[in-house]
């Protein structure tokens, strides 16, 4: 949200970013964090009226302000759709049940006070409707380095970018390599799964075709996108995901799965990329096609680029300000 | 220096009300106790069981009213 603040400031608005860390050592910490936000009345700061607040993450939307717009970027998914999966540590204990109920109450309170509610994707809006019974409007925004992505010739590697965390399914592109003997993979990211994934690559016999990039600076990342053959997006139930948009703005098609969530709002099978079942053989077959049909990749990437280029901060900020009854100076 | 007891009482009432708004119920006694302990930690009387019980009661009453 630093970027949103900067974009508002660049348009002549006085905007400040307010953050409070979300502490998660024990369950009550979540409630404490919500209480910290609730205790903040941002109607006035330093004897100056604050015209509006835009809240984006759990539990910041518990903040008090008469002109509050919520743009949901992050809900506490462990209490909702991730409950009962390996990605949530909530159990069926009494305290966990009460914590989940209270998280839902915090969401209800914070969102019911909002003048208008946006979600950062259709996927997030649908989840909000399903779990909280709250309607919201999808509102996209461009990826972080918009204006700097560049195209380049199709290289000899598929690219995957993201935290190496279990729920992001970083093993899937590696397993796909075993079914696509001509393909190579560059993995950008780090996380708790890194060592396990490196062992997996050895066990699968694909180690020599994988390059690991734990940290990539902005320029290095732009180069990697520009030189990729295709970008693989493997997470399940992603909110939105910047990676497909970054790939498209670099002129590259995206290979993703039919349970990817947000990426499917942009990745259309045969139009801007490939959408396959979340199985290594299916991803591997798509990778092989990408290696055989370079001519088709350009057309897919081009259409993706057209689509992603329509996203702009002008549009996003215009809608947020209009929802708050404000306009640009 | 220690926090003004009246300020702490006000804090207990206000934050108790906020907890109630956020969905915390009177039966969430451990959470309310922990919260009262946080407020009590602002004063030298933090270790006084009587003061802690008093703050807890203020927060609890406020939370109940907020629901």
PDB file of C-alpha atoms in Angstrom, chain A residues 34-281:
ATOM      1  CA  UNK A  34      -7.879  -5.179  15.890  1.00  0.00           C
ATOM      2  CA  UNK A  35      -8.329  -3.287  19.156  1.00  0.00           C
ATOM      3  CA  UNK A  36      -5.270  -1.164  18.350  1.00  0.00           C
ATOM      4  CA  UNK A  37      -6.943  -0.144  15.073  1.00  0.00           C
ATOM      5  CA  UNK A  38     -10.323   0.350  16.725  1.00  0.00           C
ATOM      6  CA  UNK A  39      -8.745   2.620  19.310  1.00  0.00           C
ATOM      7  CA  UNK A  40      -7.499   4.892  16.529  1.00  0.00           C
ATOM      8  CA  UNK A  41      -9.903   7.634  15.612  1.00  0.00           C
ATOM      9  CA  UNK A  42      -8.443   9.180  12.485  1.00  0.00           C
ATOM     10  CA  UNK A  43     -11.139  11.812  12.025  1.00  0.00           C
ATOM     11  CA  UNK A  44      -8.524  14.435  12.848  1.00  0.00           C
ATOM     12  CA  UNK A  45      -4.769  14.280  13.041  1.00  0.00           C
ATOM     13  CA  UNK A  46      -2.770  17.180  14.485  1.00  0.00           C
ATOM     14  CA  UNK A  47      -5.833  19.457  14.460  1.00  0.00           C
ATOM     15  CA  UNK A  48      -6.346  18.779  10.766  1.00  0.00           C
ATOM     16  CA  UNK A  49      -9.396  17.063   9.403  1.00  0.00           C
ATOM     17  CA  UNK A  50      -8.757  13.789   7.586  1.00  0.00           C
ATOM     18  CA  UNK A  51     -11.145  13.623   4.625  1.00  0.00           C
ATOM     19  CA  UNK A  52     -11.116   9.859   4.174  1.00  0.00           C
ATOM     20  CA  UNK A  53      -9.381   6.640   5.091  1.00  0.00           C
ATOM     21  CA  UNK A  54      -8.796   3.742   2.721  1.00  0.00           C
ATOM     22  CA  UNK A  55      -8.378   0.512   4.673  1.00  0.00           C
ATOM     23  CA  UNK A  56      -6.973  -2.519   2.920  1.00  0.00           C
ATOM     24  CA  UNK A  57      -6.023  -5.310   5.292  1.00  0.00           C
ATOM     25  CA  UNK A  58      -7.362  -7.243   8.235  1.00  0.00           C
ATOM     26  CA  UNK A  59      -7.790  -5.783  10.830  1.00  0.00           C
ATOM     27  CA  UNK A  60      -7.042  -2.215   9.724  1.00  0.00           C
ATOM     28  CA  UNK A  61     -10.614  -1.738   8.573  1.00  0.00           C
ATOM     29  CA  UNK A  62     -11.678  -1.710  12.252  1.00  0.00           C
ATOM     30  CA  UNK A  63     -10.318   1.862  12.345  1.00  0.00           C
ATOM     31  CA  UNK A  64     -12.851   4.574  13.102  1.00  0.00           C
ATOM     32  CA  UNK A  65     -13.585   7.236  10.526  1.00  0.00           C
ATOM     33  CA  UNK A  66     -16.866   8.672   9.224  1.00  0.00           C
ATOM     34  CA  UNK A  67     -15.667   8.404   5.622  1.00  0.00           C
ATOM     35  CA  UNK A  68     -14.098   4.982   5.398  1.00  0.00           C
ATOM     36  CA  UNK A  69     -13.599   3.145   2.115  1.00  0.00           C
ATOM     37  CA  UNK A  70     -12.407  -0.444   2.275  1.00  0.00           C
ATOM     38  CA  UNK A  71     -10.366  -1.981  -0.508  1.00  0.00           C
ATOM     39  CA  UNK A  72      -9.766  -5.535   0.591  1.00  0.00           C
ATOM     40  CA  UNK A  73      -6.308  -6.719  -0.320  1.00  0.00           C
ATOM     41  CA  UNK A  74      -5.930  -9.143   2.549  1.00  0.00           C
ATOM     42  CA  UNK A  75      -8.477 -10.978   4.656  1.00  0.00           C
ATOM     43  CA  UNK A  76      -7.438 -13.377   7.405  1.00  0.00           C
ATOM     44  CA  UNK A  77      -7.928 -16.417   5.202  1.00  0.00           C
ATOM     45  CA  UNK A  78      -6.770 -18.913   7.824  1.00  0.00           C
ATOM     46  CA  UNK A  79     -10.096 -18.275   9.567  1.00  0.00           C
ATOM     47  CA  UNK A  80     -12.137 -18.769   6.416  1.00  0.00           C
ATOM     48  CA  UNK A  81     -11.396 -20.780   3.287  1.00  0.00           C
ATOM     49  CA  UNK A  82      -8.041 -22.050   4.546  1.00  0.00           C
ATOM     50  CA  UNK A  83      -9.576 -23.400   7.777  1.00  0.00           C
ATOM     51  CA  UNK A  84      -9.271 -27.177   7.788  1.00  0.00           C
ATOM     52  CA  UNK A  85      -6.396 -27.146   5.266  1.00  0.00           C
ATOM     53  CA  UNK A  86      -2.693 -27.485   6.051  1.00  0.00           C
ATOM     54  CA  UNK A  87      -2.399 -23.708   5.504  1.00  0.00           C
ATOM     55  CA  UNK A  88      -4.385 -22.801   8.624  1.00  0.00           C
ATOM     56  CA  UNK A  89      -3.264 -23.584  12.166  1.00  0.00           C
ATOM     57  CA  UNK A  90      -6.737 -23.053  13.617  1.00  0.00           C
ATOM     58  CA  UNK A  91      -8.024 -26.176  15.286  1.00  0.00           C
ATOM     59  CA  UNK A  92     -11.489 -27.083  16.567  1.00  0.00           C
ATOM     60  CA  UNK A  93     -10.532 -26.001  20.128  1.00  0.00           C
ATOM     61  CA  UNK A  94     -12.898 -23.651  21.943  1.00  0.00           C
ATOM     62  CA  UNK A  95     -10.425 -20.770  21.818  1.00  0.00           C
ATOM     63  CA  UNK A  96      -9.797 -21.209  18.105  1.00  0.00           C
ATOM     64  CA  UNK A  97     -13.521 -21.373  17.419  1.00  0.00           C
ATOM     65  CA  UNK A  98     -14.070 -18.143  19.369  1.00  0.00           C
ATOM     66  CA  UNK A  99     -11.138 -16.505  17.593  1.00  0.00           C
ATOM     67  CA  UNK A 100     -12.575 -17.377  14.206  1.00  0.00           C
ATOM     68  CA  UNK A 101     -15.993 -16.074  15.261  1.00  0.00           C
ATOM     69  CA  UNK A 102     -14.390 -12.879  16.510  1.00  0.00           C
ATOM     70  CA  UNK A 103     -12.405 -12.425  13.287  1.00  0.00           C
ATOM     71  CA  UNK A 104     -15.696 -12.706  11.391  1.00  0.00           C
ATOM     72  CA  UNK A 105     -17.249 -10.159  13.786  1.00  0.00           C
ATOM     73  CA  UNK A 106     -14.322  -7.782  13.224  1.00  0.00           C
ATOM     74  CA  UNK A 107     -14.755  -8.138   9.454  1.00  0.00           C
ATOM     75  CA  UNK A 108     -18.495  -7.544   9.775  1.00  0.00           C
ATOM     76  CA  UNK A 109     -18.018  -4.450  11.900  1.00  0.00           C
ATOM     77  CA  UNK A 110     -15.225  -2.902   9.847  1.00  0.00           C
ATOM     78  CA  UNK A 111     -16.862  -3.583   6.515  1.00  0.00           C
ATOM     79  CA  UNK A 112     -20.390  -2.605   7.547  1.00  0.00           C
ATOM     80  CA  UNK A 113     -19.129   0.861   8.464  1.00  0.00           C
ATOM     81  CA  UNK A 114     -17.493   1.382   5.071  1.00  0.00           C
ATOM     82  CA  UNK A 115     -18.998   3.804   2.633  1.00  0.00           C
ATOM     83  CA  UNK A 116     -18.063   1.442  -0.154  1.00  0.00           C
ATOM     84  CA  UNK A 117     -16.247  -1.891  -0.349  1.00  0.00           C
ATOM     85  CA  UNK A 118     -13.859  -2.936  -3.097  1.00  0.00           C
ATOM     86  CA  UNK A 119     -11.896  -6.159  -3.429  1.00  0.00           C
ATOM     87  CA  UNK A 120      -8.629  -6.482  -5.315  1.00  0.00           C
ATOM     88  CA  UNK A 121     -10.050  -9.224  -7.531  1.00  0.00           C
ATOM     89  CA  UNK A 122     -13.262 -11.038  -8.430  1.00  0.00           C
ATOM     90  CA  UNK A 123     -11.907 -14.030  -6.525  1.00  0.00           C
ATOM     91  CA  UNK A 124     -11.595 -12.028  -3.306  1.00  0.00           C
ATOM     92  CA  UNK A 125     -15.027 -10.451  -3.871  1.00  0.00           C
ATOM     93  CA  UNK A 126     -16.566 -13.901  -4.314  1.00  0.00           C
ATOM     94  CA  UNK A 127     -14.877 -15.166  -1.152  1.00  0.00           C
ATOM     95  CA  UNK A 128     -16.168 -12.181   0.803  1.00  0.00           C
ATOM     96  CA  UNK A 129     -19.688 -12.859  -0.430  1.00  0.00           C
ATOM     97  CA  UNK A 130     -19.431 -16.583   0.332  1.00  0.00           C
ATOM     98  CA  UNK A 131     -17.946 -16.387   3.830  1.00  0.00           C
ATOM     99  CA  UNK A 132     -19.187 -13.031   5.106  1.00  0.00           C
ATOM    100  CA  UNK A 133     -22.296 -12.395   3.019  1.00  0.00           C
ATOM    101  CA  UNK A 134     -20.859  -9.008   2.052  1.00  0.00           C
ATOM    102  CA  UNK A 135     -21.014  -7.583  -1.472  1.00  0.00           C
ATOM    103  CA  UNK A 136     -17.999  -5.788  -2.909  1.00  0.00           C
ATOM    104  CA  UNK A 137     -16.788  -4.515  -6.268  1.00  0.00           C
ATOM    105  CA  UNK A 138     -13.613  -5.864  -7.867  1.00  0.00           C
ATOM    106  CA  UNK A 139     -10.994  -3.164  -8.304  1.00  0.00           C
ATOM    107  CA  UNK A 140      -7.688  -4.142  -9.893  1.00  0.00           C
ATOM    108  CA  UNK A 141      -4.446  -2.269  -9.740  1.00  0.00           C
ATOM    109  CA  UNK A 142      -1.247  -2.551 -11.762  1.00  0.00           C
ATOM    110  CA  UNK A 143       1.695  -4.589 -10.459  1.00  0.00           C
ATOM    111  CA  UNK A 144       4.448  -2.918  -8.432  1.00  0.00           C
ATOM    112  CA  UNK A 145       6.917  -2.073 -11.206  1.00  0.00           C
ATOM    113  CA  UNK A 146       4.370  -0.820 -13.728  1.00  0.00           C
ATOM    114  CA  UNK A 147       5.989   1.389 -16.352  1.00  0.00           C
ATOM    115  CA  UNK A 148       9.285  -0.510 -16.090  1.00  0.00           C
ATOM    116  CA  UNK A 149       8.428  -3.975 -17.439  1.00  0.00           C
ATOM    117  CA  UNK A 150      10.042  -4.618 -20.789  1.00  0.00           C
ATOM    118  CA  UNK A 151       9.702  -7.234 -23.459  1.00  0.00           C
ATOM    119  CA  UNK A 152      12.518  -9.340 -24.863  1.00  0.00           C
ATOM    120  CA  UNK A 153      13.164 -12.376 -27.024  1.00  0.00           C
ATOM    121  CA  UNK A 154      11.771 -15.698 -25.830  1.00  0.00           C
ATOM    122  CA  UNK A 155      14.539 -17.386 -23.876  1.00  0.00           C
ATOM    123  CA  UNK A 156      15.212 -20.965 -22.972  1.00  0.00           C
ATOM    124  CA  UNK A 157      13.638 -21.017 -19.499  1.00  0.00           C
ATOM    125  CA  UNK A 158      10.249 -21.012 -17.865  1.00  0.00           C
ATOM    126  CA  UNK A 159      10.078 -18.602 -14.946  1.00  0.00           C
ATOM    127  CA  UNK A 160       8.352 -19.002 -11.614  1.00  0.00           C
ATOM    128  CA  UNK A 161       8.331 -16.171  -9.079  1.00  0.00           C
ATOM    129  CA  UNK A 162       7.039 -16.257  -5.538  1.00  0.00           C
ATOM    130  CA  UNK A 163       7.582 -17.231  -1.969  1.00  0.00           C
ATOM    131  CA  UNK A 164       8.638 -20.843  -1.560  1.00  0.00           C
ATOM    132  CA  UNK A 165       5.832 -21.669   0.816  1.00  0.00           C
ATOM    133  CA  UNK A 166       3.699 -24.804   0.794  1.00  0.00           C
ATOM    134  CA  UNK A 167       0.393 -23.224  -0.182  1.00  0.00           C
ATOM    135  CA  UNK A 168       2.038 -21.613  -3.210  1.00  0.00           C
ATOM    136  CA  UNK A 169       2.712 -25.143  -4.511  1.00  0.00           C
ATOM    137  CA  UNK A 170       6.278 -24.379  -5.606  1.00  0.00           C
ATOM    138  CA  UNK A 171       6.879 -28.103  -6.122  1.00  0.00           C
ATOM    139  CA  UNK A 172       4.441 -28.272  -9.027  1.00  0.00           C
ATOM    140  CA  UNK A 173       6.627 -26.532 -11.659  1.00  0.00           C
ATOM    141  CA  UNK A 174       9.543 -28.760 -10.600  1.00  0.00           C
ATOM    142  CA  UNK A 175       7.465 -31.909 -10.950  1.00  0.00           C
ATOM    143  CA  UNK A 176       6.264 -30.631 -14.338  1.00  0.00           C
ATOM    144  CA  UNK A 177       9.878 -30.487 -15.542  1.00  0.00           C
ATOM    145  CA  UNK A 178      10.080 -34.248 -15.193  1.00  0.00           C
ATOM    146  CA  UNK A 179       7.414 -34.427 -17.943  1.00  0.00           C
ATOM    147  CA  UNK A 180       9.030 -31.828 -20.218  1.00  0.00           C
ATOM    148  CA  UNK A 181      12.598 -32.978 -20.929  1.00  0.00           C
ATOM    149  CA  UNK A 182      13.436 -29.966 -23.105  1.00  0.00           C
ATOM    150  CA  UNK A 183      12.305 -27.343 -20.581  1.00  0.00           C
ATOM    151  CA  UNK A 184      14.416 -25.403 -18.121  1.00  0.00           C
ATOM    152  CA  UNK A 185      13.165 -23.529 -15.078  1.00  0.00           C
ATOM    153  CA  UNK A 186      14.275 -20.444 -13.169  1.00  0.00           C
ATOM    154  CA  UNK A 187      12.850 -20.285  -9.634  1.00  0.00           C
ATOM    155  CA  UNK A 188      12.839 -16.813  -8.076  1.00  0.00           C
ATOM    156  CA  UNK A 189      12.023 -16.624  -4.400  1.00  0.00           C
ATOM    157  CA  UNK A 190      12.847 -18.003  -1.028  1.00  0.00           C
ATOM    158  CA  UNK A 191      10.975 -19.413   1.904  1.00  0.00           C
ATOM    159  CA  UNK A 192      10.652 -22.325   4.283  1.00  0.00           C
ATOM    160  CA  UNK A 193      10.392 -24.898   1.489  1.00  0.00           C
ATOM    161  CA  UNK A 194      13.637 -23.979  -0.255  1.00  0.00           C
ATOM    162  CA  UNK A 195      15.813 -26.875   0.931  1.00  0.00           C
ATOM    163  CA  UNK A 196      13.037 -29.417   0.491  1.00  0.00           C
ATOM    164  CA  UNK A 197      12.495 -28.194  -3.087  1.00  0.00           C
ATOM    165  CA  UNK A 198      16.184 -28.482  -3.900  1.00  0.00           C
ATOM    166  CA  UNK A 199      16.141 -32.062  -2.623  1.00  0.00           C
ATOM    167  CA  UNK A 200      13.025 -32.711  -4.689  1.00  0.00           C
ATOM    168  CA  UNK A 201      14.756 -31.397  -7.840  1.00  0.00           C
ATOM    169  CA  UNK A 202      17.640 -33.812  -7.185  1.00  0.00           C
ATOM    170  CA  UNK A 203      15.259 -36.711  -6.562  1.00  0.00           C
ATOM    171  CA  UNK A 204      13.335 -35.945  -9.752  1.00  0.00           C
ATOM    172  CA  UNK A 205      16.566 -35.794 -11.748  1.00  0.00           C
ATOM    173  CA  UNK A 206      15.799 -32.283 -13.007  1.00  0.00           C
ATOM    174  CA  UNK A 207      18.402 -30.476 -10.886  1.00  0.00           C
ATOM    175  CA  UNK A 208      20.622 -29.573 -13.848  1.00  0.00           C
ATOM    176  CA  UNK A 209      17.711 -27.814 -15.567  1.00  0.00           C
ATOM    177  CA  UNK A 210      16.787 -25.615 -12.590  1.00  0.00           C
ATOM    178  CA  UNK A 211      18.369 -22.315 -11.624  1.00  0.00           C
ATOM    179  CA  UNK A 212      17.599 -20.955  -8.153  1.00  0.00           C
ATOM    180  CA  UNK A 213      17.513 -17.195  -7.605  1.00  0.00           C
ATOM    181  CA  UNK A 214      16.833 -16.565  -3.913  1.00  0.00           C
ATOM    182  CA  UNK A 215      16.861 -12.804  -4.152  1.00  0.00           C
ATOM    183  CA  UNK A 216      16.368 -10.822  -7.323  1.00  0.00           C
ATOM    184  CA  UNK A 217      16.621  -7.046  -7.279  1.00  0.00           C
ATOM    185  CA  UNK A 218      14.116  -5.083  -9.348  1.00  0.00           C
ATOM    186  CA  UNK A 219      16.315  -4.797 -12.435  1.00  0.00           C
ATOM    187  CA  UNK A 220      17.286  -8.458 -12.280  1.00  0.00           C
ATOM    188  CA  UNK A 221      13.636  -9.451 -11.979  1.00  0.00           C
ATOM    189  CA  UNK A 222      12.666  -7.261 -14.950  1.00  0.00           C
ATOM    190  CA  UNK A 223      15.432  -8.950 -16.970  1.00  0.00           C
ATOM    191  CA  UNK A 224      14.261 -12.404 -15.940  1.00  0.00           C
ATOM    192  CA  UNK A 225      10.698 -11.646 -17.030  1.00  0.00           C
ATOM    193  CA  UNK A 226      11.875 -10.089 -20.291  1.00  0.00           C
ATOM    194  CA  UNK A 227      13.996 -13.115 -21.153  1.00  0.00           C
ATOM    195  CA  UNK A 228      11.593 -15.876 -20.130  1.00  0.00           C
ATOM    196  CA  UNK A 229       9.893 -18.221 -22.543  1.00  0.00           C
ATOM    197  CA  UNK A 230       6.782 -18.585 -20.404  1.00  0.00           C
ATOM    198  CA  UNK A 231       5.855 -17.812 -16.792  1.00  0.00           C
ATOM    199  CA  UNK A 232       4.432 -20.550 -14.574  1.00  0.00           C
ATOM    200  CA  UNK A 233       1.937 -19.620 -11.834  1.00  0.00           C
ATOM    201  CA  UNK A 234       1.148 -22.629  -9.648  1.00  0.00           C
ATOM    202  CA  UNK A 235      -0.548 -21.464  -6.393  1.00  0.00           C
ATOM    203  CA  UNK A 236      -4.024 -22.658  -5.528  1.00  0.00           C
ATOM    204  CA  UNK A 237      -6.720 -20.124  -4.665  1.00  0.00           C
ATOM    205  CA  UNK A 238      -4.536 -17.054  -5.104  1.00  0.00           C
ATOM    206  CA  UNK A 239      -6.214 -13.721  -4.298  1.00  0.00           C
ATOM    207  CA  UNK A 240      -4.959 -11.957  -7.387  1.00  0.00           C
ATOM    208  CA  UNK A 241      -1.250 -12.482  -7.832  1.00  0.00           C
ATOM    209  CA  UNK A 242       0.994  -9.908  -9.437  1.00  0.00           C
ATOM    210  CA  UNK A 243       3.005 -12.510 -11.327  1.00  0.00           C
ATOM    211  CA  UNK A 244       0.602 -13.029 -14.258  1.00  0.00           C
ATOM    212  CA  UNK A 245       0.316  -9.267 -14.714  1.00  0.00           C
ATOM    213  CA  UNK A 246       4.086  -8.863 -14.559  1.00  0.00           C
ATOM    214  CA  UNK A 247       4.484 -11.656 -17.106  1.00  0.00           C
ATOM    215  CA  UNK A 248       1.948 -10.078 -19.464  1.00  0.00           C
ATOM    216  CA  UNK A 249       3.510  -6.627 -19.201  1.00  0.00           C
ATOM    217  CA  UNK A 250       6.766  -8.338 -20.209  1.00  0.00           C
ATOM    218  CA  UNK A 251       5.010  -9.847 -23.219  1.00  0.00           C
ATOM    219  CA  UNK A 252       5.081 -13.414 -21.886  1.00  0.00           C
ATOM    220  CA  UNK A 253       2.252 -15.929 -21.760  1.00  0.00           C
ATOM    221  CA  UNK A 254       1.334 -17.567 -18.476  1.00  0.00           C
ATOM    222  CA  UNK A 255       0.871 -21.224 -17.659  1.00  0.00           C
ATOM    223  CA  UNK A 256      -1.419 -21.722 -14.685  1.00  0.00           C
ATOM    224  CA  UNK A 257      -3.864 -24.218 -13.190  1.00  0.00           C
ATOM    225  CA  UNK A 258      -7.634 -24.324 -13.244  1.00  0.00           C
ATOM    226  CA  UNK A 259      -7.775 -23.908  -9.436  1.00  0.00           C
ATOM    227  CA  UNK A 260      -5.448 -20.885  -9.368  1.00  0.00           C
ATOM    228  CA  UNK A 261      -8.120 -18.360  -8.308  1.00  0.00           C
ATOM    229  CA  UNK A 262      -7.245 -14.753  -9.125  1.00  0.00           C
ATOM    230  CA  UNK A 263      -4.817 -15.506 -11.989  1.00  0.00           C
ATOM    231  CA  UNK A 264      -7.728 -17.005 -13.939  1.00  0.00           C
ATOM    232  CA  UNK A 265      -9.247 -13.538 -14.181  1.00  0.00           C
ATOM    233  CA  UNK A 266      -6.440 -12.699 -16.603  1.00  0.00           C
ATOM    234  CA  UNK A 267      -5.021 -15.965 -17.890  1.00  0.00           C
ATOM    235  CA  UNK A 268      -7.398 -17.303 -20.518  1.00  0.00           C
ATOM    236  CA  UNK A 269      -6.538 -20.678 -21.997  1.00  0.00           C
ATOM    237  CA  UNK A 270      -5.431 -20.339 -25.631  1.00  0.00           C
ATOM    238  CA  UNK A 271      -5.800 -16.579 -25.512  1.00  0.00           C
ATOM    239  CA  UNK A 272      -3.236 -15.254 -23.057  1.00  0.00           C
ATOM    240  CA  UNK A 273      -1.691 -18.505 -21.892  1.00  0.00           C
ATOM    241  CA  UNK A 274      -2.422 -22.076 -20.875  1.00  0.00           C
ATOM    242  CA  UNK A 275      -4.780 -23.260 -18.146  1.00  0.00           C
ATOM    243  CA  UNK A 276      -4.412 -26.909 -17.161  1.00  0.00           C
ATOM    244  CA  UNK A 277      -5.380 -29.177 -14.250  1.00  0.00           C
ATOM    245  CA  UNK A 278      -3.004 -28.964 -11.275  1.00  0.00           C
ATOM    246  CA  UNK A 279      -1.078 -32.106 -12.224  1.00  0.00           C
ATOM    247  CA  UNK A 280       2.622 -32.336 -13.086  1.00  0.00           C
ATOM    248  CA  UNK A 281       1.939 -34.209 -16.336  1.00  0.00           C
TER     249      UNK A 281
END
